mmCIF file of C-alpha atoms in Angstrom:
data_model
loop_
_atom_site.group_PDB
_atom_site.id
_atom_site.type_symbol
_atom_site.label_atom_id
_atom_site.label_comp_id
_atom_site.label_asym_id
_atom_site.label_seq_id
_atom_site.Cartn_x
_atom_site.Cartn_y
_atom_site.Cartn_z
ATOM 1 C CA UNK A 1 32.289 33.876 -31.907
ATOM 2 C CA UNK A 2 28.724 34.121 -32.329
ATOM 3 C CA UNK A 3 27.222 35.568 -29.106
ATOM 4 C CA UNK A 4 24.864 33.921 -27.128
ATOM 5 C CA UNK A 5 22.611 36.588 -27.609
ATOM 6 C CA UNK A 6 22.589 36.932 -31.582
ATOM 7 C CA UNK A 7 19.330 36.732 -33.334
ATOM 8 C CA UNK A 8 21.264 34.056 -35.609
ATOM 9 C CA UNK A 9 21.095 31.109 -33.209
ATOM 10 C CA UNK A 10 17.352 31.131 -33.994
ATOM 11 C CA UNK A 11 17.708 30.206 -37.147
ATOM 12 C CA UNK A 12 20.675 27.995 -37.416
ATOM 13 C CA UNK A 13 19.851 23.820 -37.572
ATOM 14 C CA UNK A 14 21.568 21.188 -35.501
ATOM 15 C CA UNK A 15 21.826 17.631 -36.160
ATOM 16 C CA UNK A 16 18.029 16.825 -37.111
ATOM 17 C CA UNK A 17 18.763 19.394 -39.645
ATOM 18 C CA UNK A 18 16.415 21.930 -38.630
ATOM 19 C CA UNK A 19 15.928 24.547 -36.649
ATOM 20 C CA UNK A 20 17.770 24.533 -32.747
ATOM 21 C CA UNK A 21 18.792 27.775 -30.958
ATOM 22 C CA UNK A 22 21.931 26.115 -28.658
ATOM 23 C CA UNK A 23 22.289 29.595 -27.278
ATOM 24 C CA UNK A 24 19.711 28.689 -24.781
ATOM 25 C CA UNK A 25 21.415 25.314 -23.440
ATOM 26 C CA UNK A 26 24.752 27.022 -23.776
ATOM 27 C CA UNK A 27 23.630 29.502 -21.695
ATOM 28 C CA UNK A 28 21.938 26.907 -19.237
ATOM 29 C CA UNK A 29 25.916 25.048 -19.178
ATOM 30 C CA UNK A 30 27.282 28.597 -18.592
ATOM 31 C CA UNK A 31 25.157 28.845 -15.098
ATOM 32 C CA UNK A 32 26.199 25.303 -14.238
ATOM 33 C CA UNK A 33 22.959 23.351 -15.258
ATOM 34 C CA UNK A 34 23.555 19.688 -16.643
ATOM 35 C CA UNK A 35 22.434 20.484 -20.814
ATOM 36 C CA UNK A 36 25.018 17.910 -21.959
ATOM 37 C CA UNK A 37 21.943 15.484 -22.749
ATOM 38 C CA UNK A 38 19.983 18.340 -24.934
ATOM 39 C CA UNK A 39 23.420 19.270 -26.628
ATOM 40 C CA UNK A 40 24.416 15.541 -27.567
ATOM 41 C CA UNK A 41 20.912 15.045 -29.132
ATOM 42 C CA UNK A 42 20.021 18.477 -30.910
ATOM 43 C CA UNK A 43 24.050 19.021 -32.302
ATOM 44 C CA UNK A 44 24.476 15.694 -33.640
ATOM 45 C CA UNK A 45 22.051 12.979 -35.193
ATOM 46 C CA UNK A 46 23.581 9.582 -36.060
ATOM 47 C CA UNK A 47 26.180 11.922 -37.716
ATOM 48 C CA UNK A 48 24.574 14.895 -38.961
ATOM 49 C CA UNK A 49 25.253 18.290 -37.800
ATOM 50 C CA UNK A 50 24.442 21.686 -38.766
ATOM 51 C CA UNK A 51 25.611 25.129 -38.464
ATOM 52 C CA UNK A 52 24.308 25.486 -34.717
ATOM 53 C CA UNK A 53 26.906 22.305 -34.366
ATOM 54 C CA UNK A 54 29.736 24.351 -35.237
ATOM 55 C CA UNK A 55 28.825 27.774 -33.903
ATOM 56 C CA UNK A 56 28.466 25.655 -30.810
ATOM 57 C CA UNK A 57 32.163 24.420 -30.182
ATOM 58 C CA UNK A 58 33.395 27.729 -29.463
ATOM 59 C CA UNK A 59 31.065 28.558 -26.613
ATOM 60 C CA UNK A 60 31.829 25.201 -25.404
ATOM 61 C CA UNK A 61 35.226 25.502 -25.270
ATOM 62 C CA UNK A 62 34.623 29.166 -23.615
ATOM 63 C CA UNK A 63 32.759 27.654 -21.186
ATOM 64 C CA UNK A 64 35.205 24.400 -20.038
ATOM 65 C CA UNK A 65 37.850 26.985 -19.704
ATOM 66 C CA UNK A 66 36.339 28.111 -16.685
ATOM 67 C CA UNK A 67 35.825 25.215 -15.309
ATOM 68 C CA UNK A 68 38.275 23.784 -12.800
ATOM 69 C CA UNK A 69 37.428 20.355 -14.630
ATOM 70 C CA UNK A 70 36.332 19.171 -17.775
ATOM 71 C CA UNK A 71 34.716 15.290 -18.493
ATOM 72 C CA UNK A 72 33.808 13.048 -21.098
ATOM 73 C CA UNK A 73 30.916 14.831 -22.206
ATOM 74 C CA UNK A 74 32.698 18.160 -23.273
ATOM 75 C CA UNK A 75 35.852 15.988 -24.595
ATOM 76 C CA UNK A 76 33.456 13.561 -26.867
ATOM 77 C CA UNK A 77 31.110 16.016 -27.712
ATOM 78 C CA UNK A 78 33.741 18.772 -29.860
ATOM 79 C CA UNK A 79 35.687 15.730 -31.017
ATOM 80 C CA UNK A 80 32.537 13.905 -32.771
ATOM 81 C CA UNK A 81 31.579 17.232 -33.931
ATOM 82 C CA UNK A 82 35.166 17.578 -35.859
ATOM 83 C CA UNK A 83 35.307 14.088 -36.745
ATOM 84 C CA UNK A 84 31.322 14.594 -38.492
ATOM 85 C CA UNK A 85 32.345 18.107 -39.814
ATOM 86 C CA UNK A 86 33.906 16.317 -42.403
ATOM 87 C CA UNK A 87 31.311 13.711 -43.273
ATOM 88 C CA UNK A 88 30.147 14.074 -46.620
ATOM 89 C CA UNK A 89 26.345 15.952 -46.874
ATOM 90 C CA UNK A 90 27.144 17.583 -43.389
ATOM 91 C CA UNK A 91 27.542 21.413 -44.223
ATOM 92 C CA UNK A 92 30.647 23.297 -44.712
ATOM 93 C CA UNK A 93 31.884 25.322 -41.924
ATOM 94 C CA UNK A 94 30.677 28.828 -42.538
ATOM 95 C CA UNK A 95 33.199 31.787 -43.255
ATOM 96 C CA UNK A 96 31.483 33.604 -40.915
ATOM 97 C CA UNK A 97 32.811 31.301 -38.021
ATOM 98 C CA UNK A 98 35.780 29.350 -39.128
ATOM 99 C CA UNK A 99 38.457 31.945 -37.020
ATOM 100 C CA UNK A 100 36.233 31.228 -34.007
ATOM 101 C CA UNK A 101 36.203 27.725 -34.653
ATOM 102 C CA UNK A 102 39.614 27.554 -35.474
ATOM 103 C CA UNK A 103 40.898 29.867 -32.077
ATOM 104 C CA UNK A 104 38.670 27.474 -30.427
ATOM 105 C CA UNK A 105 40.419 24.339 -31.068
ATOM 106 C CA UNK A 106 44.023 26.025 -30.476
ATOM 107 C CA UNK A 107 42.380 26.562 -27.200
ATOM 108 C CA UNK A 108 40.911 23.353 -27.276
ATOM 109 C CA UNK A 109 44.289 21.761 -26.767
ATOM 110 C CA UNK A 110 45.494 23.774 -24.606
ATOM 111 C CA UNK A 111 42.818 22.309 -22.222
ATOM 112 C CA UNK A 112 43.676 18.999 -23.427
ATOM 113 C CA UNK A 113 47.113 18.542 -23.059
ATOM 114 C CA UNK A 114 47.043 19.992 -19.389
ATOM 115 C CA UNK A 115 43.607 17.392 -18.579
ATOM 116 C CA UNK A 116 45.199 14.439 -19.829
ATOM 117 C CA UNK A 117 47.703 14.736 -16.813
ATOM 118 C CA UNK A 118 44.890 14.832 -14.308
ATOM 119 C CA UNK A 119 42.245 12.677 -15.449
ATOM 120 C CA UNK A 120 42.284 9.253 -13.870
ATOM 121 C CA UNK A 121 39.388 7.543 -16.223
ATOM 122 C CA UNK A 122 40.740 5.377 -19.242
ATOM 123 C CA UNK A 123 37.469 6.616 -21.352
ATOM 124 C CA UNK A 124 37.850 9.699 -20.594
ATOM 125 C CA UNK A 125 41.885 10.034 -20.928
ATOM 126 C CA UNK A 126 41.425 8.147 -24.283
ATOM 127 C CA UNK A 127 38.990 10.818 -25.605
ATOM 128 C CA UNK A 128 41.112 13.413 -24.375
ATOM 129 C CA UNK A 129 44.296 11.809 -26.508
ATOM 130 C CA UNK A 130 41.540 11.901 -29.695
ATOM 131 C CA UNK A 131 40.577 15.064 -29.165
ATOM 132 C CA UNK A 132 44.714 16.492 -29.011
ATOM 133 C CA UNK A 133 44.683 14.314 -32.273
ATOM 134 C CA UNK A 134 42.639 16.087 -33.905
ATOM 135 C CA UNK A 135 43.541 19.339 -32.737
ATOM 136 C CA UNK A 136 47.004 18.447 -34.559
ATOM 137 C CA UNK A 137 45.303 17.848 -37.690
ATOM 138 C CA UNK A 138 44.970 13.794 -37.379
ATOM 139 C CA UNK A 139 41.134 13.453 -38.845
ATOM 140 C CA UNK A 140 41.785 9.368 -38.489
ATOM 141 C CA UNK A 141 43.703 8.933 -35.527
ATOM 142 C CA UNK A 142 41.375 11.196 -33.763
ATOM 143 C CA UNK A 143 38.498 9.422 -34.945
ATOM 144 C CA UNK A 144 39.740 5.972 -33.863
ATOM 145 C CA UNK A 145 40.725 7.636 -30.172
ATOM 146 C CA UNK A 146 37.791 9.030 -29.615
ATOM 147 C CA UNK A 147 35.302 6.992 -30.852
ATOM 148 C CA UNK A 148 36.139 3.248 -30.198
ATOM 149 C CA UNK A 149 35.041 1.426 -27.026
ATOM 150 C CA UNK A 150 37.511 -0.973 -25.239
ATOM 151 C CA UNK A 151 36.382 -3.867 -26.696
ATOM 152 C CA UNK A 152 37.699 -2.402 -30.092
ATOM 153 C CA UNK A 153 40.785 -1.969 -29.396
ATOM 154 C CA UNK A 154 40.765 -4.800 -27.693
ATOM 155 C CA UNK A 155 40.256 -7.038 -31.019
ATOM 156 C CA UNK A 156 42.475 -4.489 -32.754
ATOM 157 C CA UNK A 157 45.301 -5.491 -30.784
ATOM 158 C CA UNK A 158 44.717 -9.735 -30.700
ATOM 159 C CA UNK A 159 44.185 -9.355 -34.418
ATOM 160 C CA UNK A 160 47.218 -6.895 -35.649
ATOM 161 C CA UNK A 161 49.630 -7.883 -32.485
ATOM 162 C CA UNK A 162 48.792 -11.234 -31.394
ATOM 163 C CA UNK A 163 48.183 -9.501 -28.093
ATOM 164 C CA UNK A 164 47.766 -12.448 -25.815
ATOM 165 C CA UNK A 165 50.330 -13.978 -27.577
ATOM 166 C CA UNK A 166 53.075 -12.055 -27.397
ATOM 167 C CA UNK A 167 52.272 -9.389 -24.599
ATOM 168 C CA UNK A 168 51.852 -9.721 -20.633
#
């Protein structure tokens, strides 16, 4: 893991692909301030990520482990970054952090699986259930957990199943 106070974040981009030193929101999530905002915009961009994107996820996932609760935000946030990691012209994941990124998600669900028994929002449960897919290694099934809105799977289900058809 890259530590918070490494010269490195300096010079590592995020999703505008250029320059963003996360160390400085992380460290603003660490004492409890709201940087969820700043980290959606700076680590992703209609897609794009950088290296500060991936060096980010374990600190994240350091940081929800302390928490007594985790939401949405931290859920959606390490899932779209997987799900993008893997978009074509986003970069690889460095050598230099794939163990840390890789120790992080084995953490990762950890978290998960013991959330999605307490968490009482549908959103938030079905991000959850995306992000333990792709902690399993299910790049698709993640993707369609975590990123559709109810209206989605909604129309999935009257066009595949006949939904209102055939279900009560």
């Amino acid at each position: 893991m890259l530590p918070l106070d490494d010269a490195r974040w300096k010079g590592l981009t995020g999703g505008y692909r250029a320059a963003y030193d996360a160390s400085v929101a992380l460290r603003g999530l660490e004492r409890g301030e709201d940087t969820w905002g700043e980290l959606w915009n700076e680590l992703h961009h209609q897609g794009d990520l950088g290296e500060a994107s991936y060096a980010a996820v374990p600190h994240l996932v350091r940081i929800a482990g302390t928490s007594p609760t985790r939401d949405g935000h931290f859920y959606g946030l390490v899932s779209t970054i997987e799900i993008e990691r893997h978009r074509l012209g986003n970069p690889r994941l460095p050598d230099w952090l794939a163990d840390a990124y890789r120790l992080a998600w084995h953490d990762l669900l950890q978290l998960a699986v013991g959330d999605v028994t307490r968490i009482e929002d549908p959103l938030t449960i079905r991000t959850i259930l995306g992000t333990i897919a792709l902690a399993r290694g299910d790049l698709k099934l993640g993707a369609v957990l975590s990123q559709s809105d109810a209206s989605e799977i909604d129309e999935f289900l009257e066009q595949r199943c006949g939904w209102s058809t055939y279900y009560r």
